[in-house]
Tab-separated table of C-alpha atoms in Angstrom:
chain	number	residue	atom	x	y	z
A	5	MET	CA	20.000	-74.413	-56.127
A	6	GLU	CA	20.157	-74.276	-52.395
A	7	LEU	CA	23.930	-73.752	-52.512
A	8	LYS	CA	23.519	-70.764	-54.808
A	9	SER	CA	20.982	-69.110	-52.553
A	10	ARG	CA	23.222	-69.514	-49.456
A	11	ALA	CA	26.096	-67.992	-51.372
A	12	THR	CA	23.907	-65.015	-52.322
A	13	VAL	CA	22.805	-64.573	-48.704
A	14	CYS	CA	26.408	-64.729	-47.429
A	15	ALA	CA	27.588	-62.278	-50.057
A	16	LEU	CA	24.740	-59.895	-49.118
A	17	LEU	CA	25.615	-60.089	-45.420
A	18	VAL	CA	29.318	-59.420	-46.061
A	19	THR	CA	28.361	-56.392	-48.216
A	20	LEU	CA	26.141	-55.041	-45.468
A	21	LEU	CA	28.907	-55.517	-42.951
A	22	LEU	CA	31.418	-53.640	-45.094
A	23	LEU	CA	28.950	-50.804	-45.724
A	24	SER	CA	28.081	-50.430	-42.086
A	25	HIS	CA	31.714	-50.175	-40.921
A	26	ASP	CA	32.456	-46.624	-39.811
A	27	GLY	CA	36.292	-46.841	-40.232
A	28	ASN	CA	37.101	-45.972	-36.639
A	29	GLY	CA	38.087	-49.488	-35.747
A	30	GLY	CA	35.782	-49.830	-32.798
A	31	GLY	CA	32.197	-49.324	-33.828
A	32	GLY	CA	31.989	-45.948	-32.120
A	33	GLY	CA	28.624	-45.206	-33.645
A	34	GLY	CA	30.018	-42.331	-35.688
A	35	LYS	CA	30.904	-40.256	-32.590
A	36	MET	CA	33.498	-37.518	-33.085
A	37	VAL	CA	36.092	-37.096	-30.338
A	38	ALA	CA	37.998	-33.861	-29.895
A	39	GLU	CA	41.579	-34.204	-28.694
A	40	ALA	CA	43.204	-31.621	-26.462
A	41	ARG	CA	46.341	-29.955	-27.706
A	42	VAL	CA	49.450	-30.884	-25.704
A	43	CYS	CA	52.189	-28.353	-25.012
A	44	MET	CA	55.714	-29.736	-24.261
A	45	GLY	CA	58.861	-28.197	-22.809
A	46	LYS	CA	62.187	-29.222	-21.487
A	47	SER	CA	62.433	-29.716	-17.702
A	48	GLN	CA	63.997	-26.697	-15.967
A	49	HIS	CA	65.320	-28.535	-12.945
A	50	ARG	CA	66.538	-31.778	-14.468
A	51	SER	CA	69.247	-30.874	-16.983
A	52	PHE	CA	71.285	-34.120	-16.794
A	53	PRO	CA	70.351	-37.270	-18.806
A	54	CYS	CA	67.327	-39.127	-17.447
A	55	ILE	CA	66.823	-42.848	-16.905
A	56	SER	CA	63.105	-43.200	-16.054
A	57	ASP	CA	59.822	-41.794	-17.348
A	58	ARG	CA	58.415	-42.029	-13.881
A	59	LEU	CA	61.208	-39.827	-12.365
A	60	CYS	CA	60.736	-37.282	-15.156
A	61	SER	CA	57.005	-37.146	-14.532
A	62	ASN	CA	57.496	-36.604	-10.870
A	63	GLU	CA	59.957	-33.732	-11.497
A	64	CYS	CA	57.738	-32.108	-14.085
A	65	VAL	CA	54.722	-32.058	-11.797
A	66	LYS	CA	56.809	-30.337	-9.082
A	67	GLU	CA	58.014	-27.578	-11.408
A	68	GLU	CA	56.237	-24.271	-12.000
A	69	GLY	CA	54.221	-23.900	-15.135
A	70	GLY	CA	51.288	-26.268	-14.551
A	71	TRP	CA	53.027	-29.376	-16.006
A	72	THR	CA	50.886	-32.508	-15.556
A	73	ALA	CA	53.208	-35.256	-16.944
A	74	GLY	CA	56.696	-35.940	-18.216
A	75	TYR	CA	58.771	-38.518	-20.023
A	76	CYS	CA	62.312	-39.251	-21.121
A	77	HIS	CA	63.031	-38.241	-24.655
A	78	LEU	CA	66.550	-38.582	-26.044
A	79	ARG	CA	67.778	-38.952	-22.485
A	80	TYR	CA	66.286	-35.610	-21.370
A	81	CYS	CA	63.120	-34.909	-19.480
A	82	ARG	CA	60.293	-33.389	-21.508
A	83	CYS	CA	57.308	-32.047	-19.599
A	84	GLN	CA	53.736	-31.940	-20.906
A	85	LYS	CA	50.533	-30.067	-20.191
A	86	ALA	CA	47.225	-29.283	-21.948
A	87	CYS	CA	47.412	-26.065	-23.857
């Protein structure tokens, strides 16, 4: 009889855990997070194939247009900024 009651308690706890899971993978307490839109564009100064995300980022930040980051994509620098 004791084994049956322990199994019932375990099943109840597992059910409660599954029902309380919010689906965000981190237990965020149901908080909603808004993400900023990201605009992208090809680097104006660096037209030759790139080899480093760091170098692209440095070039993009120096360019006009308010770019805040950059990365290599298909061997060409792509600049990013919040829209």
